[in-house]
């Protein structure tokens, strides 16, 4: 092989390496403006595990429907002292949607930050010696792969084929890249059945016709493609897939194919649930996804146990002493059920159980006790965003949805879960928004510049200025082309007309996306509409927003948010409960009797269990066991004391009276599945 050919081969290998493994590896910055494909994520994880062999292990918890491994990185030090599975742990999960590539980057960078801190930072060194961190950076690799495929189409479903049009075939009518630009956008076609209009304020945008205002739709919208199965529909059964973040067993959407045939029907969901139930020492969860439950703490769904007032059927009302026609809160019904003796004293009757009894569906609101915790953290989170200069809009923050992973974590698994969306399309300030066409702007243009505006923009200008109906954009363009009119003359004519008052029309809900594309992305976020002769629909226009615009920003725009959320996630980990013995006493009562007292304290900020965890019976109490030798006897107190919960900073006094020899030792063992174990030895002097 010649030297020149060898150089060419090496250069090609370098280029392929950059294409196949984009994004940040250990020690690299993420300023290359690229995200990591599932294959690249795997390579990154392997490099981490290879570099930090003493504290890091990589394993697969299962495979996606499409056959891709779902990797988990276990970070824990001091393995000779205790197994990671015996310690309280934090689980970090990212990108259950597949298109939330920012979440994968956040999880990988959080892992790298924690790993590099071990041995250098005293806190994180101690943390990893006593605890474990599990990181799953890509839960939905099938959907994530779509971003790196051509043509690019936004996708949230895994690789499972679906028969979405119930014709006995699967995935037979998907989109095609008709204009050959590598992107799947939209087609708009004029039709009497249309429900959409071109927005008069911005002809690149579409808006729904409002019948209340007497509007009639003019356009139908389709995704770009053909009617492949000749059933009269366009792209109604494309590449299928179940959306993993709708497949978890809380408030599951039955009879919705995209949510799955049944809860946890998908291998990705099953793999994660198997891991979680096999690791019942998980004390809390951090989730990087499209949901942000610190900005929006509400869950969207059907019933809202704890807030609804409901009627009780006459069958039960009479028995409970209630009026059948009256409405009662769930709390009032719970009290009535307790008073009636309908449930035993050992059952903790609460609003969730009442909602289930009445068939109202699952709990949908944070428990009141837990809500105060989330509200306090919400304040801290908002202040942190403000200090970091991150412009987040609460109105766009998405709460947890039906069948979502964070909803399951809180309502059924019963642990604190904090979900972050990491980035929102910034909204241009009103003063910074594009200035529309005005007579003054037209006046400053040459005839050539005016003609380049195009017919749609000129039509909007004429409408805004109240131009007569006989002066349409096409006629005006011809007059300028022929020299009959100049932009100066047009401006003078329009300046004499009353125009349309500002703010008369409500702004298009997608206007901010177009502003972002125009001002920040220099127009790269939107494909201008172009005519295409479609074999089924006739003349259509193809264009619209590019795929992933809302969720996958240029990497340089994500950096500040990644830095903030990684730091905030680390702060949350430091808030987890920590059990300690504040004080011990052994008082000699004489005659070989001793009164033994210990004070347990939660040194953490979060409680040892959430109220919802106790409601759902997912949180174990703290169990303090007194261990006696054969020569020692218990005179007062119980050999096992159960403590349901210790709030942050709270202490609990435990006391026993025992008969024992002077100089002997007593041992108290304190355990709960999601907090650190405590062993206490007390010498009886």
XYZ file of C-alpha atoms in Angstrom:
685
model
C 0.000 0.000 0.000
C 1.399 3.418 -0.975
C 2.036 6.079 1.650
C -0.651 8.294 0.096
C -3.236 5.498 0.254
C -2.279 4.721 3.847
C -2.816 8.361 4.845
C -6.190 8.327 3.102
C -7.270 5.145 4.913
C -6.205 6.544 8.281
C -8.044 9.798 7.592
C -11.193 7.875 6.666
C -10.987 5.816 9.864
C -10.709 8.997 11.907
C -13.747 10.460 10.169
C -15.753 7.268 10.709
C -14.776 7.222 14.381
C -16.078 10.757 14.834
C -19.315 9.858 13.063
C -19.893 6.611 14.918
C -18.900 7.799 18.385
C -19.895 11.457 18.654
C -20.224 13.329 21.894
C -18.286 13.292 25.115
C -16.013 10.526 26.256
C -14.174 10.576 29.552
C -12.082 13.699 29.813
C -13.594 15.247 26.675
C -15.877 18.247 26.620
C -19.242 18.087 24.887
C -18.611 21.209 22.831
C -18.401 19.234 19.559
C -22.150 19.799 19.171
C -22.939 16.111 18.692
C -24.973 13.600 20.640
C -24.064 10.000 21.255
C -25.747 7.161 19.399
C -26.654 4.000 21.332
C -23.419 2.415 20.078
C -21.430 5.424 21.232
C -23.152 5.376 24.635
C -22.068 1.762 25.033
C -18.469 2.674 24.192
C -18.526 5.539 26.684
C -19.804 3.261 29.453
C -17.167 0.647 28.663
C -14.443 3.284 28.853
C -15.731 4.419 32.248
C -15.872 0.865 33.585
C -12.386 0.196 32.235
C -10.914 3.322 33.766
C -12.499 3.016 37.231
C -12.317 -0.740 37.729
C -12.195 -0.545 41.544
C -15.469 1.346 41.969
C -17.337 0.733 38.755
C -19.066 -2.237 37.118
C -20.991 -2.351 33.845
C -23.773 -4.827 33.153
C -26.848 -5.268 30.971
C -30.202 -5.494 32.735
C -31.976 -6.689 29.602
C -32.547 -5.998 25.941
C -34.910 -3.732 24.070
C -37.542 -5.135 21.754
C -35.139 -4.335 18.930
C -32.403 -6.401 20.570
C -30.209 -3.610 21.965
C -28.681 -3.958 25.423
C -29.919 -1.714 28.228
C -26.798 -0.977 30.203
C -26.466 -0.189 33.889
C -23.384 1.335 35.495
C -22.930 0.444 39.165
C -20.758 2.869 41.124
C -19.753 1.791 44.634
C -16.477 1.718 46.573
C -15.421 -0.278 49.633
C -16.739 -3.539 48.184
C -14.625 -5.549 50.625
C -16.540 -4.047 53.562
C -20.087 -4.461 52.266
C -21.824 -5.431 49.053
C -23.393 -2.591 47.033
C -26.745 -4.406 47.179
C -26.775 -4.116 50.974
C -26.462 -0.329 51.028
C -28.920 2.481 50.398
C -28.625 3.491 46.774
C -29.677 6.108 44.250
C -30.951 5.108 40.817
C -30.473 7.471 37.865
C -32.532 6.717 34.744
C -32.492 8.698 31.508
C -34.159 8.905 28.131
C -37.166 6.628 28.494
C -38.631 8.529 25.532
C -35.727 7.802 23.204
C -35.705 11.297 21.721
C -34.564 12.931 24.971
C -30.883 12.692 24.055
C -30.063 15.481 26.483
C -31.065 13.159 29.316
C -28.576 10.530 28.187
C -25.803 13.130 28.107
C -26.768 14.313 31.593
C -26.672 10.784 33.011
C -23.290 10.064 31.451
C -21.829 13.314 32.688
C -23.235 12.782 36.173
C -21.571 9.369 36.212
C -18.262 10.840 35.050
C -18.461 13.624 37.652
C -19.068 11.206 40.538
C -16.400 8.765 39.380
C -13.744 11.446 39.017
C -14.587 12.846 42.472
C -13.759 9.594 44.278
C -10.477 9.857 46.130
C -10.296 13.605 45.511
C -13.418 14.901 47.236
C -13.886 13.798 50.855
C -17.674 13.848 50.740
C -18.055 11.772 47.577
C -15.331 9.391 48.675
C -17.258 8.700 51.897
C -20.536 8.602 49.982
C -19.360 5.872 47.623
C -17.773 3.937 50.474
C -21.153 3.707 52.206
C -23.652 3.887 49.348
C -24.197 2.925 45.744
C -25.231 4.784 42.614
C -26.838 2.983 39.670
C -27.035 4.755 36.323
C -29.086 3.685 33.281
C -28.337 6.381 30.684
C -30.497 5.022 27.854
C -33.678 3.117 28.660
C -35.128 3.295 25.151
C -32.280 2.611 22.695
C -34.617 1.601 19.852
C -36.236 5.035 19.690
C -32.924 6.820 20.273
C -31.496 5.142 17.178
C -33.995 7.024 14.998
C -32.149 10.306 15.574
C -29.067 8.817 13.947
C -30.967 7.332 10.982
C -31.815 8.819 7.599
C -34.305 10.230 6.906
C -34.622 11.725 10.362
C -38.036 11.304 11.956
C -38.891 12.004 15.584
C -39.807 8.768 17.314
C -40.734 7.709 20.856
C -41.721 4.066 20.385
C -39.490 1.040 20.768
C -38.978 -1.580 18.047
C -42.253 -3.461 18.519
C -44.333 -3.503 15.306
C -47.913 -2.276 15.753
C -51.016 -2.608 13.620
C -52.229 0.929 14.192
C -54.949 0.880 11.536
C -56.226 -2.616 12.413
C -55.855 -3.980 8.885
C -53.921 -7.099 9.834
C -50.599 -5.626 8.707
C -47.901 -3.911 10.740
C -45.823 -0.842 9.904
C -46.894 -1.001 6.242
C -47.581 2.715 5.719
C -44.804 4.870 7.078
C -43.394 8.219 5.993
C -41.104 8.926 3.031
C -38.677 11.765 2.424
C -40.414 13.170 -0.658
C -38.322 16.324 -0.998
C -35.040 14.474 -0.397
C -33.757 16.754 2.386
C -33.190 13.924 4.883
C -36.010 15.101 7.178
C -39.598 13.978 7.662
C -41.687 17.134 7.970
C -45.316 17.916 7.060
C -47.477 18.134 3.972
C -50.294 20.651 3.710
C -52.940 20.263 1.043
C -56.036 22.301 0.311
C -59.226 20.375 0.968
C -62.911 21.064 1.713
C -62.415 18.731 4.688
C -59.542 20.793 6.022
C -59.409 21.874 9.646
C -56.340 24.073 9.348
C -55.649 27.596 8.142
C -52.485 29.412 7.176
C -51.816 31.840 10.008
C -52.374 35.333 8.601
C -49.805 36.757 11.013
C -47.127 34.305 9.909
C -47.840 32.315 6.719
C -45.222 29.699 7.539
C -47.329 28.586 10.509
C -50.629 26.743 10.520
C -53.420 27.128 13.041
C -56.705 25.345 13.610
C -59.791 27.025 12.260
C -62.078 28.326 14.999
C -65.740 27.609 14.115
C -66.858 29.911 16.951
C -65.374 32.797 14.972
C -66.983 31.645 11.761
C -63.730 30.279 10.390
C -63.659 27.356 7.974
C -60.623 25.177 7.566
C -58.818 25.117 4.233
C -56.007 22.618 4.680
C -55.365 19.057 5.774
C -52.014 18.226 7.374
C -50.131 14.937 6.938
C -46.682 13.753 7.742
C -44.524 13.533 4.651
C -45.150 10.362 2.643
C -47.372 8.269 0.357
C -50.426 6.075 0.828
C -48.410 2.866 0.638
C -51.271 0.453 1.348
C -53.825 2.247 -0.842
C -56.388 2.553 1.951
C -57.000 6.261 1.490
C -54.897 7.236 4.517
C -51.399 8.723 4.620
C -48.782 7.338 7.032
C -51.393 5.918 9.405
C -49.313 2.841 10.224
C -45.642 3.737 10.250
C -42.762 2.149 12.129
C -44.533 1.016 15.253
C -43.473 0.994 18.803
C -44.675 1.259 22.353
C -43.689 4.407 24.238
C -41.796 3.134 27.255
C -42.638 6.153 29.398
C -46.339 5.236 29.125
C -45.900 1.524 29.867
C -45.423 1.576 33.656
C -48.112 0.287 36.038
C -49.534 3.485 37.472
C -52.689 4.934 35.941
C -51.998 2.919 32.806
C -53.809 3.905 29.583
C -55.634 0.757 28.593
C -56.747 0.413 24.965
C -53.997 2.738 23.747
C -51.564 0.869 21.510
C -48.779 3.366 22.087
C -48.964 2.687 25.834
C -48.699 -1.072 25.293
C -51.017 -4.042 25.439
C -50.852 -4.091 29.251
C -48.703 -2.493 31.991
C -45.047 -3.520 31.724
C -45.708 -5.351 28.457
C -42.388 -4.209 27.025
C -38.969 -5.809 27.631
C -37.469 -2.408 28.475
C -40.063 -1.780 31.200
C -39.764 -5.333 32.493
C -35.967 -5.092 32.693
C -36.114 -1.912 34.755
C -38.849 -3.201 37.074
C -37.008 -6.475 37.628
C -33.940 -4.520 38.602
C -35.861 -2.219 40.949
C -37.754 -4.975 42.738
C -34.590 -7.031 42.934
C -32.827 -4.045 44.504
C -35.240 -2.928 47.186
C -32.518 -0.813 48.761
C -33.077 2.040 46.292
C -33.689 5.101 48.449
C -34.500 7.528 45.678
C -34.520 8.115 41.954
C -33.311 10.858 39.636
C -34.930 10.833 36.217
C -33.831 12.791 33.145
C -36.801 12.953 30.776
C -39.348 15.336 29.266
C -41.134 15.570 32.627
C -40.174 18.083 35.279
C -41.901 17.337 38.576
C -40.205 20.154 40.470
C -41.667 22.810 38.183
C -44.949 20.963 37.660
C -45.858 18.693 40.563
C -49.244 17.654 39.187
C -49.941 14.384 37.428
C -52.205 14.433 34.418
C -54.790 11.675 34.507
C -58.336 10.739 35.394
C -59.379 10.729 39.053
C -57.656 12.786 41.692
C -57.891 10.904 44.934
C -57.661 13.304 47.852
C -59.287 16.268 46.115
C -62.541 15.072 44.533
C -65.910 15.273 46.228
C -67.937 12.253 45.280
C -71.315 10.659 45.863
C -71.550 7.317 47.606
C -73.963 4.770 46.169
C -77.083 4.164 48.276
C -75.894 0.603 48.851
C -72.940 1.861 50.916
C -74.284 5.248 52.038
C -76.938 3.745 54.301
C -74.424 1.430 55.905
C -71.976 4.302 56.480
C -74.603 6.725 57.740
C -74.204 9.059 54.766
C -76.751 10.734 52.507
C -76.848 9.082 49.047
C -77.444 12.368 47.224
C -74.834 14.383 49.100
C -71.194 14.815 48.043
C -68.357 13.998 50.413
C -64.609 14.372 50.365
C -62.573 11.191 50.409
C -61.333 12.097 53.884
C -64.907 12.290 55.177
C -65.718 8.899 53.650
C -62.586 7.401 55.210
C -63.679 8.646 58.648
C -67.153 7.201 58.100
C -65.687 3.822 57.162
C -63.555 3.819 60.315
C -66.536 4.718 62.510
C -68.782 2.090 60.949
C -66.435 -0.749 61.772
C -66.363 -1.640 58.098
C -62.607 -2.129 58.303
C -60.520 -3.580 61.075
C -58.453 -1.459 63.430
C -55.260 -2.886 61.903
C -56.071 -1.342 58.507
C -54.932 2.249 57.993
C -57.937 3.589 56.123
C -56.860 6.543 53.998
C -58.016 8.463 50.970
C -56.196 6.246 48.490
C -57.931 3.129 49.802
C -61.270 4.928 49.686
C -60.633 5.946 46.072
C -59.872 2.336 45.179
C -62.949 1.114 47.066
C -65.165 3.559 45.163
C -63.504 2.754 41.832
C -62.141 6.263 41.350
C -58.779 5.104 40.023
C -55.297 5.534 41.443
C -53.981 8.382 43.562
C -53.067 11.331 41.396
C -51.798 13.954 43.844
C -48.786 14.129 46.080
C -49.542 13.208 49.658
C -49.937 16.393 51.685
C -46.967 15.521 53.887
C -44.771 14.854 50.876
C -45.970 17.927 49.041
C -44.315 20.248 51.557
C -41.013 18.485 50.847
C -41.377 18.928 47.112
C -42.447 22.547 47.516
C -39.339 23.358 49.547
C -37.120 21.746 46.933
C -39.063 23.517 44.209
C -38.130 26.895 45.723
C -34.491 25.891 45.853
C -34.642 24.612 42.280
C -36.246 27.796 40.936
C -33.736 29.995 42.755
C -30.916 27.881 41.372
C -32.237 28.208 37.829
C -32.452 31.957 38.253
C -28.920 32.239 39.632
C -27.608 30.084 36.791
C -29.295 32.387 34.270
C -31.462 29.579 32.894
C -34.745 30.850 31.500
C -37.287 28.142 32.359
C -41.000 28.635 31.891
C -43.223 26.869 34.399
C -46.140 27.023 31.991
C -44.273 24.700 29.628
C -43.043 22.286 32.277
C -44.716 18.927 31.812
C -45.976 17.031 34.830
C -45.789 13.265 35.079
C -48.149 11.489 32.716
C -50.238 8.341 32.783
C -48.177 5.181 32.951
C -44.958 7.164 33.298
C -41.820 6.051 35.087
C -41.706 8.877 37.691
C -45.403 8.360 38.494
C -44.717 4.695 39.200
C -41.647 5.528 41.321
C -43.572 7.831 43.648
C -47.051 6.311 43.799
C -46.192 2.611 43.793
C -42.490 2.141 44.505
C -42.876 4.787 47.206
C -39.560 6.671 47.007
C -38.610 10.285 46.270
C -38.241 10.810 42.534
C -36.983 13.968 40.896
C -37.461 14.345 37.160
C -35.762 17.013 35.035
C -36.364 17.929 31.405
C -33.027 19.825 31.261
C -33.910 22.236 28.447
C -36.739 24.194 26.911
C -36.884 26.131 23.679
C -36.126 29.671 24.866
C -38.905 32.151 24.345
C -37.809 35.362 22.684
C -38.576 38.433 24.743
C -41.350 40.541 23.265
C -38.920 43.371 22.585
C -36.599 40.963 20.757
C -39.184 39.337 18.519
C -39.046 39.690 14.745
C -40.451 42.993 13.640
C -43.256 42.480 11.168
C -43.468 44.247 7.820
C -44.367 47.897 8.240
C -44.643 50.760 5.732
C -41.331 52.124 7.048
C -39.548 48.828 6.415
C -41.092 48.535 2.949
C -40.038 52.108 2.180
C -36.382 51.277 2.822
C -36.382 48.331 0.380
C -35.395 48.192 -3.255
C -37.819 46.620 -5.729
C -35.658 43.469 -5.816
C -35.682 43.176 -2.017
C -39.436 43.626 -1.932
C -39.982 40.875 -4.497
C -37.821 38.425 -2.516
C -40.319 38.634 0.365
C -42.589 36.297 -1.560
C -46.320 36.265 -2.073
C -47.284 34.907 1.376
C -45.462 37.565 3.406
C -46.696 40.341 1.132
C -50.259 39.034 1.519
C -49.931 39.197 5.314
C -48.585 42.756 5.039
C -51.533 43.845 2.902
C -54.022 42.295 5.316
C -52.384 43.973 8.310
C -52.539 47.335 6.563
C -56.206 46.943 5.651
C -55.570 46.948 1.884
C -58.662 46.720 -0.345
C -59.599 43.223 -1.514
C -58.851 44.047 -5.176
C -55.217 44.738 -4.279
C -53.878 41.248 -3.674
C -50.272 40.118 -3.344
C -50.062 38.625 -6.836
C -51.260 41.817 -8.500
C -48.931 43.938 -6.380
C -45.932 41.792 -7.329
C -46.727 42.148 -11.040
C -47.014 45.916 -10.667
C -43.609 46.098 -8.966
C -42.063 43.790 -11.578
C -43.402 46.020 -14.378
C -42.248 49.197 -12.671
C -45.759 50.557 -12.147
C -45.167 50.673 -8.388
C -42.113 51.043 -6.186
C -41.730 50.070 -2.521
C -41.662 53.780 -1.631
C -45.002 54.359 -3.341
C -46.495 51.225 -1.706
C -45.363 52.432 1.710
C -46.929 55.846 1.152
C -50.224 54.232 0.082
C -50.350 51.877 3.085
C -49.358 54.568 5.579
C -52.631 56.337 4.820
C -54.720 53.282 5.743
C -55.907 52.510 9.338
C -54.339 49.037 9.434
C -55.099 46.321 12.017
C -54.709 47.071 15.705
C -51.791 45.356 17.407
C -52.642 42.316 19.493
C -55.997 41.839 17.794
C -55.149 38.213 16.973
C -53.941 35.729 19.530
C -50.368 34.657 18.918
C -49.872 31.261 17.321
C -48.806 28.732 20.001
C -45.878 27.717 17.790
C -44.693 31.271 17.160
C -41.968 30.947 19.784
C -40.556 27.927 17.937
C -40.326 29.920 14.736
C -38.697 32.815 16.599
C -36.148 30.387 18.010
C -35.459 28.933 14.567
C -35.109 32.345 12.952
C -33.063 34.116 15.604
C -30.988 31.415 17.304
C -30.725 28.676 14.695
C -30.483 31.098 11.764
C -33.470 29.468 10.101
C -32.228 25.895 10.458
C -35.189 24.795 12.583
C -37.805 25.255 9.887
C -38.161 23.965 6.320
C -39.898 26.494 4.071
C -42.978 25.224 2.281
C -42.372 24.030 -1.278
C -44.804 22.684 -3.858
C -44.725 18.948 -4.590
C -46.935 16.966 -6.975
C -48.200 14.088 -4.894
C -49.550 10.995 -6.731
C -52.426 10.569 -4.265
C -53.168 14.115 -3.081
C -52.263 16.195 -6.116
C -50.430 19.437 -5.482
C -49.224 19.710 -1.889
C -46.679 21.795 -0.020
C -43.946 20.182 2.050
C -42.341 21.991 4.973
C -42.597 22.754 8.673
C -40.471 22.364 11.766
C -37.530 19.985 11.636
C -37.710 16.820 13.760
C -36.393 17.024 17.347
C -36.525 20.838 17.421
C -38.208 20.899 20.856
C -35.995 18.366 22.581
C -32.528 18.204 20.996
C -30.801 21.587 21.083
C -27.332 22.272 19.717
C -24.948 20.952 22.340
C -23.473 24.352 23.113
C -26.938 25.553 24.196
C -27.245 22.639 26.606
C -23.967 23.124 28.468
C -25.098 25.562 31.173
C -28.209 23.523 31.918
C -26.233 20.270 32.111
C -23.796 21.829 34.531
C -26.587 23.156 36.759
C -28.658 19.958 36.773
C -25.676 17.742 37.486
C -24.776 19.919 40.470
C -28.396 20.023 41.632
C -28.677 16.228 41.314
C -25.589 15.853 43.477
C -27.147 18.160 46.074
C -30.276 15.997 46.073
C -28.180 12.905 46.731
C -26.755 14.665 49.764
C -30.305 15.201 51.089
C -31.032 11.470 51.455
C -31.686 10.237 55.030
C -28.732 9.113 57.144
C -29.371 7.177 60.339
C -27.036 7.600 63.312
C -26.961 7.064 67.066
C -27.047 10.436 68.723
C -26.535 9.176 72.293
C -26.539 5.974 74.384
C -27.092 5.516 78.124
C -26.852 2.538 80.485
C -28.217 3.350 83.987
C -27.484 0.854 86.767
C -30.721 0.314 88.725
C -29.198 -2.184 91.139
C -29.860 -5.901 91.576
C -28.340 -6.518 88.146
C -30.930 -4.378 86.378
C -30.001 -1.757 83.797
C -32.087 0.831 81.972
C -30.659 1.070 78.457
C -31.507 4.093 76.319
C -30.469 5.016 72.795
C -31.398 8.021 70.678
C -31.639 7.399 66.948
C -31.429 10.398 64.651
C -32.030 11.047 60.972
C -29.142 13.334 60.056
C -30.408 13.740 56.503
C -32.810 16.305 55.132
C -35.355 13.912 53.602
C -37.456 11.628 55.839
C -36.549 7.969 56.155
C -39.693 7.164 54.162
C -42.310 9.131 52.257
C -45.924 9.217 53.345
C -46.895 7.774 49.956
C -44.372 4.972 50.471
C -46.071 4.073 53.749
C -49.521 4.322 52.161
C -48.580 2.000 49.340
C -46.868 -0.353 51.802
C -43.660 -0.041 49.778
C -41.614 1.636 52.520
C -40.359 -0.521 55.359
C -40.300 0.869 58.924
C -37.072 1.192 60.871
C -36.573 -1.993 62.867
C -34.467 -1.753 66.056
C -33.667 -5.204 67.490
C -32.225 -5.777 70.961
C -29.827 -8.724 70.940
C -29.374 -10.482 74.306
C -27.031 -13.260 75.299
C -28.269 -16.370 77.102
C -27.293 -14.815 80.451
C -29.254 -11.625 79.796
C -33.017 -11.147 80.206
C -35.445 -8.480 79.069
C -37.617 -7.016 81.871
C -39.275 -4.053 80.174
C -39.635 -2.944 76.579
C -40.040 -4.978 73.420
C -37.206 -6.933 71.831
C -38.039 -5.319 68.486
C -39.111 -1.684 68.191
C -40.649 -0.460 64.939
C -40.302 3.203 63.927
C -42.521 4.105 60.948
C -40.571 7.213 59.983
C -38.001 9.734 61.155
C -38.314 13.141 59.550
C -35.207 15.030 58.553
C -33.276 15.939 61.723
C -35.742 14.080 63.976
C -34.586 11.917 66.911
C -36.311 8.939 68.505
C -35.767 7.600 72.024
C -35.729 3.810 72.519
C -35.544 2.298 76.002
C -35.266 -1.193 77.543
C -34.757 -2.605 81.044
C -32.568 -5.698 81.115
C -31.004 -7.976 83.673
C -27.332 -8.560 82.922
C -23.911 -8.924 84.481
C -21.885 -5.840 85.127
C -19.275 -5.319 82.433
C -21.209 -7.251 79.814
C -22.290 -5.779 76.474
C -25.665 -5.301 74.816
C -26.117 -4.954 71.095
C -28.835 -3.099 69.211
C -29.159 -3.669 65.453
C -31.072 -1.057 63.451
C -32.200 -1.920 59.920
C -34.444 -0.724 57.164
C -34.150 -1.547 53.488
C -33.531 1.989 52.188
C -31.365 3.572 54.872
C -27.905 2.800 56.164
C -27.577 -0.010 58.745
C -26.614 0.919 62.317
C -25.067 -1.397 64.926
C -24.844 -0.190 68.528
C -22.825 -1.858 71.299
C -23.478 -0.667 74.864
C -21.288 -1.644 77.781
C -23.096 -2.137 81.105
C -20.888 -0.615 83.852
